[in-house]
PDB file of C-alpha atoms in Angstrom:
ATOM      1  CA  GLN A   1       0.000   0.000   0.000  1.00  0.00           C
ATOM      2  CA  VAL A   2       1.255   3.440  -0.924  1.00  0.00           C
ATOM      3  CA  CYS A   3       1.299   6.183   1.701  1.00  0.00           C
ATOM      4  CA  VAL A   4       2.633   9.740   1.832  1.00  0.00           C
ATOM      5  CA  VAL A   5       5.715  10.440   3.961  1.00  0.00           C
ATOM      6  CA  PHE A   6       7.778  13.512   4.719  1.00  0.00           C
ATOM      7  CA  SER A   7      11.422  12.902   3.838  1.00  0.00           C
ATOM      8  CA  GLU A   8      13.821  14.873   6.038  1.00  0.00           C
ATOM      9  CA  GLU A   9      16.606  14.268   3.518  1.00  0.00           C
ATOM     10  CA  LEU A  10      14.621  15.582   0.527  1.00  0.00           C
ATOM     11  CA  GLN A  11      12.621  18.128   2.573  1.00  0.00           C
ATOM     12  CA  CYS A  12       9.363  17.260   0.790  1.00  0.00           C
ATOM     13  CA  TRP A  13       6.316  14.996   0.920  1.00  0.00           C
ATOM     14  CA  CYS A  14       6.471  11.991  -1.394  1.00  0.00           C
ATOM     15  CA  ARG A  15       4.814   8.645  -1.976  1.00  0.00           C
ATOM     16  CA  ALA A  16       6.325   5.598  -0.336  1.00  0.00           C
ATOM     17  CA  VAL A  17       5.817   1.904   0.304  1.00  0.00           C
ATOM     18  CA  ILE A  18       6.522   0.857   3.888  1.00  0.00           C
ATOM     19  CA  GLN A  19       8.914  -2.094   4.054  1.00  0.00           C
ATOM     20  CA  SER A  20       9.928  -2.383   7.701  1.00  0.00           C
ATOM     21  CA  VAL A  21       9.158  -1.040  11.174  1.00  0.00           C
ATOM     22  CA  GLN A  22      11.744  -0.413  13.885  1.00  0.00           C
ATOM     23  CA  HIS A  23      10.494   0.007  17.432  1.00  0.00           C
ATOM     24  CA  HIS A  24      12.387   2.352  19.730  1.00  0.00           C
ATOM     25  CA  ARG A  25      11.530   3.235  23.331  1.00  0.00           C
ATOM     26  CA  ASP A  26       9.307   6.226  22.629  1.00  0.00           C
ATOM     27  CA  ARG A  27       8.861   6.193  18.847  1.00  0.00           C
ATOM     28  CA  HIS A  28       8.656   4.092  15.695  1.00  0.00           C
ATOM     29  CA  GLN A  29      10.798   4.462  12.612  1.00  0.00           C
ATOM     30  CA  LEU A  30       9.639   3.040   9.290  1.00  0.00           C
ATOM     31  CA  GLY A  31      11.862   1.872   6.467  1.00  0.00           C
ATOM     32  CA  CYS A  32      10.283   3.100   3.231  1.00  0.00           C
ATOM     33  CA  PHE A  33      10.913   2.862  -0.495  1.00  0.00           C
ATOM     34  CA  LEU A  34      10.244   6.309  -1.989  1.00  0.00           C
ATOM     35  CA  VAL A  35       8.522   5.403  -5.261  1.00  0.00           C
ATOM     36  CA  ASP A  36       9.084   8.749  -6.978  1.00  0.00           C
ATOM     37  CA  TYR A  37      12.798   8.913  -6.144  1.00  0.00           C
ATOM     38  CA  ALA A  38      13.756   5.194  -6.140  1.00  0.00           C
ATOM     39  CA  LYS A  39      15.424   5.672  -2.738  1.00  0.00           C
ATOM     40  CA  TYR A  40      15.219   3.854   0.559  1.00  0.00           C
ATOM     41  CA  SER A  41      14.725   6.072   3.575  1.00  0.00           C
ATOM     42  CA  PHE A  42      13.803   5.897   7.261  1.00  0.00           C
ATOM     43  CA  VAL A  43      10.849   8.047   8.331  1.00  0.00           C
ATOM     44  CA  GLU A  44       9.428   8.856  11.762  1.00  0.00           C
ATOM     45  CA  SER A  45       5.909   7.484  12.319  1.00  0.00           C
ATOM     46  CA  GLU A  46       4.443  10.969  12.853  1.00  0.00           C
ATOM     47  CA  ASN A  47       5.549  11.923   9.301  1.00  0.00           C
ATOM     48  CA  ILE A  48       3.208   9.467   7.564  1.00  0.00           C
ATOM     49  CA  ARG A  49      -0.153  10.356   6.018  1.00  0.00           C
ATOM     50  CA  VAL A  50      -2.872   8.673   3.981  1.00  0.00           C
ATOM     51  CA  PRO A  51      -2.733   9.956   0.383  1.00  0.00           C
ATOM     52  CA  VAL A  52      -5.648  11.774  -1.226  1.00  0.00           C
ATOM     53  CA  GLU A  53      -7.048   9.958  -4.255  1.00  0.00           C
ATOM     54  CA  VAL A  54      -5.697  12.428  -6.833  1.00  0.00           C
ATOM     55  CA  PHE A  55      -2.178  12.139  -5.426  1.00  0.00           C
ATOM     56  CA  GLU A  56      -2.429   8.343  -5.277  1.00  0.00           C
ATOM     57  CA  ASN A  57      -3.427   7.999  -8.948  1.00  0.00           C
ATOM     58  CA  LEU A  58      -0.427   9.873 -10.387  1.00  0.00           C
ATOM     59  CA  PRO A  59       2.039   7.592 -12.212  1.00  0.00           C
ATOM     60  CA  TYR A  60       5.282   6.874 -10.374  1.00  0.00           C
ATOM     61  CA  ARG A  61       8.377   8.737 -11.566  1.00  0.00           C
ATOM     62  CA  ALA A  62      10.658   5.815 -10.704  1.00  0.00           C
ATOM     63  CA  LYS A  63      10.139   2.067 -10.806  1.00  0.00           C
ATOM     64  CA  LYS A  64      11.969  -0.843  -9.258  1.00  0.00           C
ATOM     65  CA  CYS A  65      13.414  -3.022 -11.982  1.00  0.00           C
ATOM     66  CA  SER A  66      16.071  -5.581 -12.700  1.00  0.00           C
ATOM     67  CA  LEU A  67      18.522  -6.115 -15.516  1.00  0.00           C
ATOM     68  CA  TYR A  68      17.218  -8.546 -18.131  1.00  0.00           C
ATOM     69  CA  CYS A  69      19.294 -11.743 -18.590  1.00  0.00           C
ATOM     70  CA  THR A  70      22.194 -10.393 -16.541  1.00  0.00           C
ATOM     71  CA  LYS A  71      23.780 -13.062 -14.385  1.00  0.00           C
ATOM     72  CA  PRO A  72      26.008 -12.358 -11.369  1.00  0.00           C
ATOM     73  CA  LEU A  73      29.727 -13.032 -11.758  1.00  0.00           C
ATOM     74  CA  THR A  74      32.498 -13.280  -9.230  1.00  0.00           C
ATOM     75  CA  LEU A  75      36.234 -13.797  -9.141  1.00  0.00           C
ATOM     76  CA  HIS A  76      37.196 -17.409  -8.363  1.00  0.00           C
ATOM     77  CA  LEU A  77      40.661 -17.754  -6.851  1.00  0.00           C
ATOM     78  CA  ASP A  78      42.558 -21.042  -6.972  1.00  0.00           C
ATOM     79  CA  PHE A  79      45.465 -20.794  -4.548  1.00  0.00           C
ATOM     80  CA  CYS A  80      46.809 -24.248  -5.439  1.00  0.00           C
ATOM     81  CA  GLU A  81      47.215 -23.382  -9.127  1.00  0.00           C
ATOM     82  CA  ASP A  82      47.818 -19.682  -8.461  1.00  0.00           C
ATOM     83  CA  THR A  83      45.058 -18.584 -10.877  1.00  0.00           C
ATOM     84  CA  ALA A  84      42.088 -16.246 -10.866  1.00  0.00           C
ATOM     85  CA  LYS A  85      39.089 -16.611 -13.186  1.00  0.00           C
ATOM     86  CA  ILE A  86      35.788 -14.798 -13.484  1.00  0.00           C
ATOM     87  CA  GLY A  87      32.873 -17.207 -13.306  1.00  0.00           C
ATOM     88  CA  PRO A  88      29.182 -17.502 -12.403  1.00  0.00           C
ATOM     89  CA  ALA A  89      27.967 -16.800  -8.878  1.00  0.00           C
ATOM     90  CA  LYS A  90      24.746 -17.467  -6.958  1.00  0.00           C
ATOM     91  CA  LYS A  91      24.319 -13.802  -5.969  1.00  0.00           C
ATOM     92  CA  TRP A  92      25.907 -10.422  -6.656  1.00  0.00           C
ATOM     93  CA  ASP A  93      28.829  -9.599  -4.415  1.00  0.00           C
ATOM     94  CA  THR A  94      29.067  -6.272  -2.597  1.00  0.00           C
ATOM     95  CA  ALA A  95      31.845  -4.858  -4.787  1.00  0.00           C
ATOM     96  CA  ALA A  96      29.861  -5.513  -7.986  1.00  0.00           C
ATOM     97  CA  ILE A  97      26.746  -3.844  -6.550  1.00  0.00           C
ATOM     98  CA  GLN A  98      28.757  -0.785  -5.467  1.00  0.00           C
ATOM     99  CA  HIS A  99      30.473  -0.574  -8.864  1.00  0.00           C
ATOM    100  CA  PHE A 100      27.088  -0.693 -10.636  1.00  0.00           C
ATOM    101  CA  ARG A 101      25.666   2.043  -8.389  1.00  0.00           C
ATOM    102  CA  ASN A 102      28.693   4.230  -9.123  1.00  0.00           C
ATOM    103  CA  LEU A 103      28.148   3.712 -12.868  1.00  0.00           C
ATOM    104  CA  LEU A 104      24.528   4.825 -12.506  1.00  0.00           C
ATOM    105  CA  LYS A 105      25.534   8.035 -10.727  1.00  0.00           C
TER     106      LYS A 105
END
């Protein structure tokens, strides 16, 4: 469900999908995906509102997506043979994700 949150970082109200809730002693913080900015952000619970229908029906400016037919690769090291080869991996490693994000910027 889409709600409206005030982002302290962006200093504006924007649409978001709530993904997690963190309970603190006297407050709640919600982990949100900002659908118009394709960013993840934490928002205080008092900064969340129900969207009006007109605002809710606007198309999103950003969408979550994935790369088509792109498989993760990693560097396989063989210490016995003293070789290194790039090969398939089960998931993307942290360095590859960071490199891709830097390319997008």
